[in-house]
Amino acid sequence: VIYYSTIGTLDDVVIESTRSKLGVNAENLVRALDEEDQRFVAFADKPSENCGKLLRPQVPGFVDDDDGDVNQEIIHQATTKKVLKDVEEQHRKALEEDPLVFDYDGAYDEINQAVIHSVAHDRHERKLKYITALKQKAKERERDHEVIFERKFVKEQSKEDHLFKYRDKYVTDAYKRKLVEQAKWLEEEHFRELREEKDDVTKKSDMINFYLNVKKNVTLGAKTAKFSKPVKQDEEATTDTSVKEVGQISAPERDPKCMEREMDQP
């Protein structure tokens, strides 16, 4: 059964039909529906409080919106002051405990000092290493040029020795030292070339030298090899020949002073 309520009471025909079908319970239901309809009518007839009022917009110049902004600004400033005060208090306590607690630059330099020092040292050493190698090569080239010049000079001078045979020859101490240094350097270069030629792997066809090097290996307990210089047989031979040549020089070719000394000797 569908019940449809309107403003006021229900139609008598509907009430009678429902009573005949549902009995006593229908009367209670109809009574409840009547009470609900009356409450709805009373609520609809009640006038609204704002029904007859027209809301006017406020004038922008007279709107009191600054009060809220001022209050918010005051609250913000008070909060900021409190935070700054707390920070200053913490800062003071930290400085009392450790005066260098905020020395960030010093701490960073102390932590990275080893790394920075090692990098700078490597750069300095690398630079010095290359410069030293370049200087060494330049010095070697200069010595080579000096040796070539000396050989050329001696060769040219030997062509004119027969013209100045009886004249005295003087050699300064500086030139003597220079000749000694050149001879020493040439000797070192000669031994270095011999060592390089000996260690040249392209000229080795067996494994004997390999096993000899293993035997001389320092990591296996062997001592460093000491290269002994060969006997200077060439120099001894030249000295012997020079003595013989002096003895074989004829009398006219000798110095007159030397001949007089030999005559005076018993």
Coordinates of C-alpha atoms in Angstrom, one line a residue:
V1 CA 0.0 0.0 0.0
I2 CA 1.4 3.4 -1.0
Y3 CA 0.5 6.4 1.2
Y4 CA 0.7 9.9 -0.2
S5 CA 0.5 12.8 2.2
T6 CA -0.5 16.3 1.4
I7 CA -0.8 19.5 3.4
G8 CA -3.8 19.0 5.6
T9 CA -5.6 15.8 6.4
L10 CA -5.9 12.7 4.2
D11 CA -8.9 12.0 2.2
D12 CA -11.7 10.1 4.0
V13 CA -11.9 7.6 1.2
V14 CA -8.3 6.7 1.6
I15 CA -8.6 6.4 5.3
E16 CA -11.7 4.1 5.1
S17 CA -10.0 1.9 2.5
T18 CA -6.9 1.5 4.6
R19 CA -8.9 0.8 7.7
S20 CA -10.9 -1.9 6.0
K21 CA -7.7 -3.6 4.7
L22 CA -5.2 -3.2 7.6
G23 CA -7.6 -3.0 10.6
V24 CA -6.5 -1.3 13.9
N25 CA -2.9 -0.9 13.0
A26 CA -3.9 1.3 10.1
E27 CA -5.5 3.8 12.4
N28 CA -2.3 4.3 14.3
L29 CA -0.4 4.6 11.0
V30 CA -2.9 7.2 9.7
R31 CA -2.7 9.1 13.0
A32 CA 1.1 9.3 12.8
L33 CA 1.0 10.5 9.3
D34 CA -1.5 13.2 10.3
E35 CA 0.9 14.4 13.0
E36 CA 3.8 14.5 10.6
D37 CA 1.8 16.5 8.1
Q38 CA 0.9 19.0 10.8
R39 CA 4.5 19.5 11.9
F40 CA 5.6 20.0 8.3
V41 CA 2.9 22.6 7.7
A42 CA 3.9 24.5 10.9
F43 CA 7.6 24.5 9.8
A44 CA 6.7 25.8 6.3
D45 CA 4.4 28.5 7.7
K46 CA 7.2 29.8 10.1
P47 CA 8.8 32.9 8.7
S48 CA 12.6 33.0 8.3
E49 CA 14.7 35.4 10.4
N50 CA 16.7 36.7 7.3
C51 CA 13.8 36.5 4.9
G52 CA 12.9 40.2 4.9
K53 CA 16.5 41.6 5.3
L54 CA 18.7 42.6 2.4
L55 CA 22.5 42.2 3.0
R56 CA 24.4 45.2 1.8
P57 CA 28.0 44.9 0.8
Q58 CA 30.5 46.6 3.0
V59 CA 32.5 49.7 1.8
P60 CA 36.1 48.7 1.1
G61 CA 37.5 51.7 2.9
F62 CA 35.7 51.0 6.1
V63 CA 36.3 47.2 6.3
D64 CA 38.1 46.4 9.5
D65 CA 40.5 43.7 8.2
D66 CA 43.7 45.2 9.7
D67 CA 43.0 44.0 13.1
G68 CA 43.5 40.4 12.1
D69 CA 46.7 41.2 10.2
V70 CA 48.1 43.2 13.1
N71 CA 47.5 40.3 15.5
Q72 CA 49.1 37.8 13.2
E73 CA 52.2 40.1 12.8
I74 CA 52.5 40.5 16.6
I75 CA 52.3 36.7 17.1
H76 CA 54.9 36.1 14.4
Q77 CA 57.3 38.7 15.8
A78 CA 56.9 37.2 19.3
T79 CA 57.6 33.7 18.0
T80 CA 60.6 34.9 16.0
K81 CA 62.1 36.6 19.1
K82 CA 61.6 33.5 21.2
V83 CA 63.3 31.3 18.6
L84 CA 66.3 33.8 18.3
K85 CA 66.6 33.9 22.0
D86 CA 66.7 30.1 22.2
V87 CA 69.3 30.0 19.4
E88 CA 71.5 32.5 21.2
E89 CA 71.3 30.6 24.4
Q90 CA 72.3 27.4 22.6
H91 CA 75.2 29.2 20.9
R92 CA 76.5 30.5 24.2
K93 CA 76.3 27.1 25.9
A94 CA 78.1 25.5 22.9
L95 CA 80.9 28.1 23.1
E96 CA 81.3 27.6 26.8
E97 CA 81.8 23.9 26.2
D98 CA 84.1 24.2 23.2
P99 CA 85.4 27.6 21.9
L100 CA 86.2 26.0 18.5
V101 CA 82.9 24.3 18.0
F102 CA 81.9 26.8 15.2
D103 CA 85.4 26.9 13.5
Y104 CA 84.2 25.1 10.4
D105 CA 87.0 26.3 8.1
G106 CA 89.7 25.2 10.5
A107 CA 88.0 21.8 11.0
Y108 CA 87.7 21.3 7.2
D109 CA 91.4 22.3 6.6
E110 CA 92.5 19.9 9.4
I111 CA 90.5 17.0 8.0
N112 CA 91.6 17.6 4.4
Q113 CA 95.1 18.7 5.2
A114 CA 96.7 15.3 4.5
V115 CA 94.9 15.0 1.1
I116 CA 95.8 18.6 0.1
H117 CA 99.4 18.1 1.1
S118 CA 99.7 14.8 -0.7
V119 CA 98.3 16.2 -3.9
A120 CA 100.5 19.3 -3.8
H121 CA 103.5 17.1 -3.0
D122 CA 102.8 14.9 -5.9
R123 CA 102.4 17.8 -8.3
H124 CA 105.7 19.3 -7.0
E125 CA 107.6 16.0 -7.3
R126 CA 106.2 15.4 -10.8
K127 CA 107.2 18.9 -11.9
L128 CA 110.7 18.5 -10.4
K129 CA 111.0 15.0 -11.9
Y130 CA 110.3 16.3 -15.5
I131 CA 112.5 19.3 -15.0
T132 CA 115.4 17.2 -13.7
A133 CA 115.1 14.8 -16.6
L134 CA 115.2 17.7 -19.1
K135 CA 118.2 19.2 -17.4
Q136 CA 120.0 15.9 -17.5
K137 CA 119.3 15.5 -21.2
A138 CA 120.5 19.0 -21.9
K139 CA 123.7 18.3 -19.9
E140 CA 124.3 15.1 -21.8
R141 CA 123.9 16.9 -25.1
E142 CA 126.3 19.6 -24.0
R143 CA 128.9 17.1 -23.1
D144 CA 128.5 15.3 -26.4
H145 CA 129.1 18.6 -28.2
E146 CA 132.2 19.3 -26.1
V147 CA 133.7 15.9 -26.8
I148 CA 133.1 16.3 -30.5
F149 CA 134.7 19.8 -30.4
E150 CA 137.7 18.5 -28.5
R151 CA 138.2 15.7 -30.9
K152 CA 138.0 18.0 -33.8
F153 CA 140.4 20.4 -32.2
V154 CA 142.9 17.7 -31.4
K155 CA 142.7 16.4 -34.9
E156 CA 143.4 19.8 -36.4
Q157 CA 146.2 20.5 -33.9
S158 CA 147.9 17.2 -34.7
K159 CA 148.3 18.5 -38.3
E160 CA 150.4 21.4 -37.1
D161 CA 152.5 19.7 -34.4
H162 CA 155.5 19.4 -36.7
L163 CA 155.6 23.2 -37.0
F164 CA 155.8 23.7 -33.2
K165 CA 157.7 20.7 -32.2
Y166 CA 160.3 22.4 -30.0
R167 CA 158.0 24.9 -28.3
D168 CA 156.8 24.5 -24.8
K169 CA 153.1 23.6 -24.3
Y170 CA 151.2 24.9 -21.3
V171 CA 147.9 23.5 -20.0
T172 CA 145.9 25.2 -17.3
D173 CA 144.5 23.4 -14.3
A174 CA 140.9 24.2 -15.3
Y175 CA 141.5 22.6 -18.7
K176 CA 143.0 19.5 -17.0
R177 CA 140.0 19.1 -14.8
K178 CA 137.8 19.5 -17.8
L179 CA 139.7 16.8 -19.6
V180 CA 139.5 14.5 -16.6
E181 CA 135.7 15.0 -16.3
Q182 CA 135.3 14.3 -20.0
A183 CA 137.4 11.1 -19.7
K184 CA 135.3 10.0 -16.7
W185 CA 132.1 10.7 -18.5
L186 CA 133.1 8.9 -21.6
E187 CA 134.1 5.9 -19.5
E188 CA 130.7 5.8 -17.8
E189 CA 129.0 6.1 -21.1
H190 CA 131.1 3.2 -22.5
F191 CA 130.1 1.0 -19.6
R192 CA 126.5 2.0 -19.9
E193 CA 126.5 1.1 -23.5
L194 CA 128.1 -2.3 -22.7
R195 CA 125.5 -3.0 -20.0
E196 CA 122.6 -2.1 -22.4
E197 CA 124.1 -4.3 -25.1
K198 CA 124.5 -7.1 -22.6
D199 CA 120.9 -6.8 -21.4
D200 CA 119.4 -6.5 -24.9
V201 CA 116.8 -9.3 -25.1
T202 CA 116.7 -9.2 -28.9
K203 CA 120.3 -10.6 -29.0
K204 CA 119.6 -13.5 -26.6
S205 CA 118.5 -16.9 -28.0
D206 CA 118.5 -19.1 -24.9
M207 CA 117.3 -19.0 -21.3
I208 CA 120.7 -18.9 -19.6
N209 CA 120.5 -15.1 -19.0
F210 CA 117.0 -15.5 -17.7
Y211 CA 118.0 -17.9 -15.0
L212 CA 121.0 -15.7 -14.2
N213 CA 118.8 -12.8 -13.7
V214 CA 116.5 -14.8 -11.5
K215 CA 119.5 -15.8 -9.4
K216 CA 120.4 -12.1 -9.1
N217 CA 116.9 -11.0 -8.2
V218 CA 116.8 -9.0 -5.1
T219 CA 113.3 -10.0 -4.2
L220 CA 114.4 -13.7 -4.0
G221 CA 117.2 -12.8 -1.4
A222 CA 120.1 -12.1 -3.8
K223 CA 122.3 -9.0 -3.3
T224 CA 122.6 -6.3 -5.8
A225 CA 125.0 -7.1 -8.6
K226 CA 128.3 -5.2 -8.6
F227 CA 129.6 -4.5 -12.0
S228 CA 133.4 -4.7 -12.0
K229 CA 135.2 -2.5 -14.5
P230 CA 137.5 -4.3 -16.9
V231 CA 141.2 -3.8 -16.7
K232 CA 142.4 -0.8 -18.7
Q233 CA 144.8 -2.7 -21.0
D234 CA 144.6 -0.1 -23.7
E235 CA 146.1 2.6 -21.4
E236 CA 148.9 0.4 -20.3
A237 CA 149.7 -0.5 -23.9
T238 CA 149.8 3.2 -24.8
T239 CA 152.1 4.1 -21.9
D240 CA 154.5 1.3 -22.9
T241 CA 154.6 2.4 -26.5
S242 CA 155.1 6.0 -25.5
V243 CA 158.1 5.1 -23.4
K244 CA 159.6 3.0 -26.2
E245 CA 159.0 5.8 -28.6
V246 CA 160.8 8.3 -26.4
G247 CA 163.8 5.9 -26.1
Q248 CA 163.9 5.5 -29.9
I249 CA 164.0 9.2 -30.7
S250 CA 167.2 10.2 -32.4
A251 CA 169.6 12.7 -31.0
P252 CA 168.9 15.6 -33.4
E253 CA 165.2 15.4 -32.6
R254 CA 165.8 15.6 -28.8
D255 CA 165.7 18.8 -26.9
P256 CA 169.3 20.3 -26.5
K257 CA 168.8 20.9 -22.8
C258 CA 167.8 17.3 -22.2
M259 CA 171.0 16.2 -24.1
E260 CA 173.2 18.4 -21.9
R261 CA 171.6 16.9 -18.8
E262 CA 172.3 13.4 -20.1
M263 CA 175.9 14.4 -20.8
D264 CA 176.5 15.8 -17.3
Q265 CA 175.2 12.7 -15.7
P266 CA 177.9 10.1 -14.9

